[in-house]
mmCIF file of C-alpha atoms in Angstrom:
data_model
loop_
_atom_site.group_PDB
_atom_site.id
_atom_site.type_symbol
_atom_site.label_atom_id
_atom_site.label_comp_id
_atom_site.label_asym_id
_atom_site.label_seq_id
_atom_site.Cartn_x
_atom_site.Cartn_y
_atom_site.Cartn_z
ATOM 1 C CA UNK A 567 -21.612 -2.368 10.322
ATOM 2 C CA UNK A 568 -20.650 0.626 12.872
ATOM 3 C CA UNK A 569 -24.309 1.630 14.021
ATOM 4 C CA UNK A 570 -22.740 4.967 14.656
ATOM 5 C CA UNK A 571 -21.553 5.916 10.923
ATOM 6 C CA UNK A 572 -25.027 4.118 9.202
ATOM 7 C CA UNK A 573 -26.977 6.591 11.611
ATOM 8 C CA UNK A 574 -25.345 10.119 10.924
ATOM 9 C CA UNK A 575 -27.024 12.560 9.388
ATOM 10 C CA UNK A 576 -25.504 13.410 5.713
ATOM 11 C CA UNK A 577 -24.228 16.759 6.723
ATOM 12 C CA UNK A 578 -22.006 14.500 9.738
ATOM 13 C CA UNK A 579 -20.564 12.026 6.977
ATOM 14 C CA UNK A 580 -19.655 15.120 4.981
ATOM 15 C CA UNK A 581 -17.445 16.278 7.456
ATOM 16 C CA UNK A 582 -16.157 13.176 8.336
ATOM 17 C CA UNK A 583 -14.770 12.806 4.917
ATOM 18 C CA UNK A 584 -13.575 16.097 4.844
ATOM 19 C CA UNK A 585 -11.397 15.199 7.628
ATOM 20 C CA UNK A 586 -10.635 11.586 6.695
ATOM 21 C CA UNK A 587 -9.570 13.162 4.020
ATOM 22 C CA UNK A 588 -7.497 15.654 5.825
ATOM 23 C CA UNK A 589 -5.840 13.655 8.187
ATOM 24 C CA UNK A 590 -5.050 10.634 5.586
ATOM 25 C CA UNK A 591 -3.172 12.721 3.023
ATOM 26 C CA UNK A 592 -1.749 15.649 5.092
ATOM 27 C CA UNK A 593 -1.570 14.678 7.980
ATOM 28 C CA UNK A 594 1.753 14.868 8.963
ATOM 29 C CA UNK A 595 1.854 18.343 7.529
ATOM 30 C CA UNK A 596 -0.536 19.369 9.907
ATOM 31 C CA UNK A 597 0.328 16.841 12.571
ATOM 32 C CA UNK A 598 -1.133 19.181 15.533
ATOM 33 C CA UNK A 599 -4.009 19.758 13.441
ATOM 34 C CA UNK A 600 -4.588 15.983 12.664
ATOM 35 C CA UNK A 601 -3.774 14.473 15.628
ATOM 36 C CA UNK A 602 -7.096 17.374 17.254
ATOM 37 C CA UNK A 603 -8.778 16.099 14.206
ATOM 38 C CA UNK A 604 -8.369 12.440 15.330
ATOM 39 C CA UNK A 605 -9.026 12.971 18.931
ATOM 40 C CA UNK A 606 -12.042 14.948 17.936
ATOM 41 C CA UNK A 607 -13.164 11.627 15.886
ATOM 42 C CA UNK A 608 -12.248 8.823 19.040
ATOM 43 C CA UNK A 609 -14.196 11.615 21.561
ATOM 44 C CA UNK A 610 -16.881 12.050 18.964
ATOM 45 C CA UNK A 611 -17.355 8.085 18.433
ATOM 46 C CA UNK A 612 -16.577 7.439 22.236
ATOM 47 C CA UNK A 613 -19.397 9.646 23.614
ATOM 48 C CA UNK A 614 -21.767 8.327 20.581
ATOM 49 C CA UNK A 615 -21.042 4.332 21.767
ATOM 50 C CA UNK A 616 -21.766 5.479 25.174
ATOM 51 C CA UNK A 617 -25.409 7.774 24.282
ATOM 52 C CA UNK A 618 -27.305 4.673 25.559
ATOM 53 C CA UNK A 619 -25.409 4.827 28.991
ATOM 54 C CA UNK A 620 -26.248 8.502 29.450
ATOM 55 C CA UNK A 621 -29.675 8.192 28.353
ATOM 56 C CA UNK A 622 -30.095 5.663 30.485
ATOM 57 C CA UNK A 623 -28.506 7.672 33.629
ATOM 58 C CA UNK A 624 -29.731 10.980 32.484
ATOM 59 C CA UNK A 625 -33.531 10.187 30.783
ATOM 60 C CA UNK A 626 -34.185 14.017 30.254
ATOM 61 C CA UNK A 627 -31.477 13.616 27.327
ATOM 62 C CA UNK A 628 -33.283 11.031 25.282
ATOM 63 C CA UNK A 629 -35.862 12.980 23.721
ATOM 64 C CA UNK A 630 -33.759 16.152 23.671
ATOM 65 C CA UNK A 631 -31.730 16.718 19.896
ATOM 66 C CA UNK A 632 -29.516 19.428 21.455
ATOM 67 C CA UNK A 633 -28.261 17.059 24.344
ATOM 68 C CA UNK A 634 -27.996 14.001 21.543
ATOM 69 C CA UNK A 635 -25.868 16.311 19.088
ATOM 70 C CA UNK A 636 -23.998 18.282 22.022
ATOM 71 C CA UNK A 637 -22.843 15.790 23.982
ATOM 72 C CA UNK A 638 -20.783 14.073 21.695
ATOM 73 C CA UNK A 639 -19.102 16.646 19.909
ATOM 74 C CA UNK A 640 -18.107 18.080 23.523
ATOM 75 C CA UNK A 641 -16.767 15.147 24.274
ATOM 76 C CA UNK A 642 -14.468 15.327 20.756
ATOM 77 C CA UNK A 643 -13.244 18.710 22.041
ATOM 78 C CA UNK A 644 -12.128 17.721 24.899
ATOM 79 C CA UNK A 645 -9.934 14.368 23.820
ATOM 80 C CA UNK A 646 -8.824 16.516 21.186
ATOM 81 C CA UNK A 647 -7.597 19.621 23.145
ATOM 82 C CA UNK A 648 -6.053 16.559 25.100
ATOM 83 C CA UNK A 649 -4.578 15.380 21.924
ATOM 84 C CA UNK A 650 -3.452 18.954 20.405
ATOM 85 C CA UNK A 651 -1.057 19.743 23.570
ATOM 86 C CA UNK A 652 0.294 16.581 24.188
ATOM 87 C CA UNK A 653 2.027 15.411 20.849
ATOM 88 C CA UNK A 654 4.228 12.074 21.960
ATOM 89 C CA UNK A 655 1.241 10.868 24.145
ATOM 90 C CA UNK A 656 -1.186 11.806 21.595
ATOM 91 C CA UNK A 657 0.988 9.743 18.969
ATOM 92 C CA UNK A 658 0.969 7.034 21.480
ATOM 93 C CA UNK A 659 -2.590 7.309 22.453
ATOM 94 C CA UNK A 660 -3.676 7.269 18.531
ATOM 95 C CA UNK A 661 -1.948 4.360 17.676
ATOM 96 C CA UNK A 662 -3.227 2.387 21.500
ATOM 97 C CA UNK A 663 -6.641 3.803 20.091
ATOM 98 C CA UNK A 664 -6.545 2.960 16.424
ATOM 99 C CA UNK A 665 -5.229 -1.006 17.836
ATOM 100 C CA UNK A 666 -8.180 -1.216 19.870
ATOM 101 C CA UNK A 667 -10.851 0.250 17.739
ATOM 102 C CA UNK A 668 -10.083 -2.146 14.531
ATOM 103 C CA UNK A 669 -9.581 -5.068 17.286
ATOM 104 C CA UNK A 670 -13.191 -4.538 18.985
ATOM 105 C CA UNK A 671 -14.997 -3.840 15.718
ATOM 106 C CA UNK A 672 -13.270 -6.204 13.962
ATOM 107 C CA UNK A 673 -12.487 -9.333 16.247
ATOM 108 C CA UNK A 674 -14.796 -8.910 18.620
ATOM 109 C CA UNK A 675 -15.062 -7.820 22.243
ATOM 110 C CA UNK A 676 -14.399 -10.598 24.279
ATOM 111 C CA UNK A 677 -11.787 -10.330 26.962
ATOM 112 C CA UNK A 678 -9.129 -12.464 25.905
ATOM 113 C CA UNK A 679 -9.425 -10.552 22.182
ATOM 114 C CA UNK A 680 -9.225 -7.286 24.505
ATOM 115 C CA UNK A 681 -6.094 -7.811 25.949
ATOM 116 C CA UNK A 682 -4.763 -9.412 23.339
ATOM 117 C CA UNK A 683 -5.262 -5.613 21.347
ATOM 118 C CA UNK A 684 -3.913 -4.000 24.460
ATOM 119 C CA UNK A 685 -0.908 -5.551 24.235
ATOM 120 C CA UNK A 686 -0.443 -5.242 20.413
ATOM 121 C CA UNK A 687 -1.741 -1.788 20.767
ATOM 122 C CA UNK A 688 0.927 -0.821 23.868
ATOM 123 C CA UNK A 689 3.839 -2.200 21.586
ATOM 124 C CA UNK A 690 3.103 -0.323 18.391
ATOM 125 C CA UNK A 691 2.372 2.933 20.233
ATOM 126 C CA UNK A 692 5.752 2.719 22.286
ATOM 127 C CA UNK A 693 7.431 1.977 18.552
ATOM 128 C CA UNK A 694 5.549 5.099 17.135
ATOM 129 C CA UNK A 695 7.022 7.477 19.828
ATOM 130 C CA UNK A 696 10.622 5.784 19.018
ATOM 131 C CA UNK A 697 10.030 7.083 15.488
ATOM 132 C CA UNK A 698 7.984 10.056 15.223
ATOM 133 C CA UNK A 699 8.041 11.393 11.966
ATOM 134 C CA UNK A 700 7.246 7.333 9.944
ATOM 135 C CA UNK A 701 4.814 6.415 12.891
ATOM 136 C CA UNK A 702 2.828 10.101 12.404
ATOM 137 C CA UNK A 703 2.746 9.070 8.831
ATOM 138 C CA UNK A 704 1.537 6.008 9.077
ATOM 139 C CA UNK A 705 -0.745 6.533 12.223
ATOM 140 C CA UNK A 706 -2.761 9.433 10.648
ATOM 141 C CA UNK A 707 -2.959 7.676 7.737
ATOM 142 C CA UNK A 708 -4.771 4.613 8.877
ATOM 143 C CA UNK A 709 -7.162 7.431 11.427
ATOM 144 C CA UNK A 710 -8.139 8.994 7.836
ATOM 145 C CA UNK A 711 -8.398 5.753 6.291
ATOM 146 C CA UNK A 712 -10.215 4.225 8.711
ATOM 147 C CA UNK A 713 -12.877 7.000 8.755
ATOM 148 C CA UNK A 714 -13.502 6.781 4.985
ATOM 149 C CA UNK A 715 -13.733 3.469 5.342
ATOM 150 C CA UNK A 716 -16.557 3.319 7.774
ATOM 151 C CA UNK A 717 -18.265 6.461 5.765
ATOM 152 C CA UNK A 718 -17.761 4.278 2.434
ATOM 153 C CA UNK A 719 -19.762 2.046 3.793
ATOM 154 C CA UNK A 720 -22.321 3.585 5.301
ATOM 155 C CA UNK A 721 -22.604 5.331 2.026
ATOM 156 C CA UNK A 722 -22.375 1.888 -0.128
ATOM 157 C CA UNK A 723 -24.578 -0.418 1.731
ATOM 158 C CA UNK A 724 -24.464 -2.820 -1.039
ATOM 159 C CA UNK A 725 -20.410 -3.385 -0.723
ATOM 160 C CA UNK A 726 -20.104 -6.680 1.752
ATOM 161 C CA UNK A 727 -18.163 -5.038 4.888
ATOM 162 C CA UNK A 728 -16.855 -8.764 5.563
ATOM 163 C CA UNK A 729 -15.407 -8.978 2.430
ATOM 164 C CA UNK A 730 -14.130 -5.354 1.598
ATOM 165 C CA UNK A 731 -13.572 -3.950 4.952
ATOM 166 C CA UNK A 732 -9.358 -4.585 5.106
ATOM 167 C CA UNK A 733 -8.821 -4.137 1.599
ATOM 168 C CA UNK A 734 -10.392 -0.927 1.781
ATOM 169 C CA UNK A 735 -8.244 0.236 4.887
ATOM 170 C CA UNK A 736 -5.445 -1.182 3.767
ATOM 171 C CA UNK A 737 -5.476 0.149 0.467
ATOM 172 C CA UNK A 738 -6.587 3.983 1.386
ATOM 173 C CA UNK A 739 -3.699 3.626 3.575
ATOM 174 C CA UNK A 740 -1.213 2.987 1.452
ATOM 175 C CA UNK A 741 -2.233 5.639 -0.701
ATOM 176 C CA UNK A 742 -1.972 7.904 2.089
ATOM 177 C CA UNK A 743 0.854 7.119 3.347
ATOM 178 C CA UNK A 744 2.594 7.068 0.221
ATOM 179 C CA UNK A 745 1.110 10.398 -0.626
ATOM 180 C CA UNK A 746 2.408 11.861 2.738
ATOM 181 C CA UNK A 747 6.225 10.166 2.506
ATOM 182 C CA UNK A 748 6.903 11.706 -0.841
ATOM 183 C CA UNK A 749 5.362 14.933 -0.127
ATOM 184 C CA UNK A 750 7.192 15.551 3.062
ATOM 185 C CA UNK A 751 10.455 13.735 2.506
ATOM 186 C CA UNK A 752 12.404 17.388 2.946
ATOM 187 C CA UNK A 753 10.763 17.723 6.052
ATOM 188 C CA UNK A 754 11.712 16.790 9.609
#
């Protein structure tokens, strides 16, 4: 399980499902505003899976809450302002990020399974700038999912991650992304 989700605070889960939620069914919509929303989230996880690091290198953080809460939403701002003015890049970035993320948590983080990701990751993000509008679609619909995936579990200990954990994603994206292609078919 993510160590990360299963130790937020309830008020922290909350808004990550209000913005899984966001970014899975509207995201396209609000594509500026969902890819900030998913840069926030990488940032925000990034700077959480590297707390240990920086407590390590910086010991007056460790027993300070400001510097534990603080630091890592600082570091979502700033991939997401990173993500909010560079659209193509961000597009390509999400969908490098996304690859890696599931591959790590998922298959492990040995180097060969690494670079392995990277490559599969480098291939689906130059295919998402090629087609902007399906590969938003799609790629903020597996960010959202993949949030409300981790919070559904974090939240239902007693579902078997092994077991549940792809047909969860897989199934809340589908439903988003079917819920963003019909509602935005007029728009380009």
């Amino acid at each position: 399980m993510n160590d990360m989700i299963v130790n937020m605070e309830t008020y922290q889960l909350v808004i990550f499902i209000i913005l899984g939620l966001t970014v899975l069914l509207f995201g396209y919509r609000i594509k500026k505003i969902a890819f900030f929303i998913v840069w926030f989230i990488l940032g925000f996880n990034l700077i959480l899976m590297l707390m240990p690091t920086i407590n390590h290198l910086v010991p007056q953080f460790v027993g300070d809450p400001l510097w534990q809460n603080l630091l890592p939403i600082a570091g979502g701002l700033l991939l997401a302002l990173l993500g909010f003015s560079i659209e193509k890049l961000c597009l390509g970035g999400v969908c490098f990020a996304l690859t890696m993320i599931i591959t790590s948590q998922y298959f492990g983080t040995e180097i060969q399974v690494l670079a392995i990701g990277a490559i599969i990751g480098v291939i689906l993000a130059g295919f998402a700038v090629t087609l902007m509008k399906p590969a938003t679609i799609i790629a903020t619909s597996i960010a959202g999912a993949y949030v409300l995936t981790l919070v559904i579990f974090a939240l239902i200990p007693q579902f078997n991650m092994q077991v549940f954990y792809w047909p969860v994603l897989a199934g809340l994206t589908l439903i988003g992304s079917f819920f963003q292609f019909t509602t935005t078919k007029h728009i380009l």
